[in-house]
Coordinates of C-alpha atoms in Angstrom, one line a residue:
S16 CA 0.0 0.0 0.0
V17 CA 1.2 3.5 -0.9
P18 CA 1.7 5.9 2.0
I19 CA -1.0 8.6 2.3
A20 CA 1.6 11.4 2.0
K21 CA 2.7 10.0 -1.3
Q22 CA -0.9 9.6 -2.5
L23 CA -1.5 13.3 -1.6
A24 CA 1.6 14.4 -3.4
S25 CA 0.4 12.6 -6.5
I26 CA -2.8 14.8 -6.7
K27 CA -1.9 17.8 -8.9
A28 CA -4.8 19.9 -7.7
L29 CA -3.5 19.7 -4.1
R30 CA 0.0 20.9 -4.7
K31 CA -0.9 24.5 -3.8
S32 CA -3.8 23.6 -1.6
S33 CA -4.6 24.9 1.9
D34 CA -4.1 22.9 5.1
L35 CA -7.8 22.3 5.3
E36 CA -8.0 21.0 1.8
K37 CA -5.2 18.6 2.5
A38 CA -6.9 17.5 5.7
F39 CA -10.1 16.6 3.9
A40 CA -8.1 14.9 1.1
T41 CA -6.3 12.9 3.7
A42 CA -9.6 11.8 5.2
A43 CA -10.9 10.8 1.8
L44 CA -7.7 8.8 1.0
V45 CA -7.7 7.0 4.3
Y46 CA -11.3 6.1 3.7
N47 CA -10.6 4.9 0.2
N48 CA -7.7 2.8 1.3
Y49 CA -10.0 0.9 3.7
A50 CA -13.1 0.8 1.6
D51 CA -14.2 -2.2 -0.5
P52 CA -14.4 -2.0 -4.4
E53 CA -17.9 -0.4 -4.1
G54 CA -16.4 2.4 -2.0
K55 CA -18.0 1.3 1.3
L56 CA -16.9 0.0 4.7
S57 CA -18.5 -2.6 6.8
K58 CA -19.3 -1.5 10.3
A59 CA -16.5 -3.7 11.7
E60 CA -14.0 -2.2 9.3
T61 CA -15.2 1.3 10.3
K62 CA -14.7 0.5 13.9
S63 CA -11.2 -0.9 13.2
L64 CA -10.3 2.2 11.1
L65 CA -11.4 4.5 13.9
Q66 CA -9.4 2.6 16.5
S67 CA -6.3 2.6 14.3
Q68 CA -6.5 6.0 12.6
F69 CA -8.6 8.2 15.0
W70 CA -7.5 6.9 18.4
H71 CA -6.4 10.2 19.9
F72 CA -9.9 11.7 19.2
I73 CA -11.8 8.8 20.6
Q74 CA -9.5 8.1 23.6
G75 CA -11.3 8.7 26.8
Q76 CA -14.8 8.9 25.2
E77 CA -15.8 5.4 26.2
N78 CA -18.2 6.5 29.0
K79 CA -19.9 9.2 27.1
P80 CA -23.5 8.2 26.1
K81 CA -23.2 9.5 22.6
Y82 CA -19.9 7.6 22.0
K83 CA -21.5 4.4 23.3
E84 CA -24.5 5.0 21.0
I85 CA -22.2 5.4 18.0
I86 CA -20.0 2.4 18.8
S87 CA -23.0 0.2 19.5
S88 CA -24.4 1.1 16.2
L89 CA -21.2 -0.2 14.6
D90 CA -21.4 -3.4 16.7
E91 CA -24.9 -4.3 15.4
E92 CA -25.1 -7.3 13.3
S93 CA -26.1 -5.9 10.0
E94 CA -25.4 -6.0 6.3
N95 CA -25.4 -2.2 6.3
K96 CA -22.2 -0.7 5.1
I97 CA -21.0 2.9 5.6
N98 CA -20.4 5.2 2.6
F99 CA -18.0 8.1 2.6
E100 CA -20.7 10.7 3.5
D101 CA -21.7 8.7 6.6
F102 CA -18.1 8.2 7.5
M103 CA -17.4 11.9 7.4
I104 CA -20.5 12.6 9.6
L105 CA -19.2 10.0 12.0
L106 CA -15.7 11.7 12.1
V107 CA -17.2 15.1 12.8
S108 CA -19.5 13.7 15.5
L109 CA -16.6 12.0 17.3
T110 CA -14.4 15.1 16.9
L111 CA -17.1 17.4 18.4
M112 CA -17.3 15.3 21.6
S113 CA -13.6 14.7 21.9
D114 CA -11.6 16.0 24.8
L115 CA -8.8 16.5 22.2
L116 CA -10.9 19.2 20.5
Q117 CA -10.8 21.4 23.6
E118 CA -7.1 21.0 23.7
I119 CA -6.9 22.0 20.1
K120 CA -9.1 25.0 20.7
N121 CA -6.7 26.1 23.5
V122 CA -3.6 26.1 21.3
K123 CA -2.1 29.5 21.1
T124 CA -2.2 31.0 17.6
T125 CA 0.0 34.0 18.2
K126 CA 3.7 34.2 18.9

């Protein structure tokens, strides 16, 4: 598998892109690297991806009711798969409840 940084570098349109554009492109590439040929993830694959690629955002969230609800929905026995749109909504939801988000908000932006 080709490293994400190398995949990003291969996209001409991103060569002069902003940090935010690169962040979303990275999320799309990570998703695509895990997704099946139809561009979807099983719930189990989604949970695995979150645990391996989004750990610092979900760490410490285990006792929050909303986190439990999200994870239990991924544990349900179901044929349902997650598309990219649902995956991005999931990432945003987990980010908003993350303790890490508060730390990020507190980062000083001036010298």
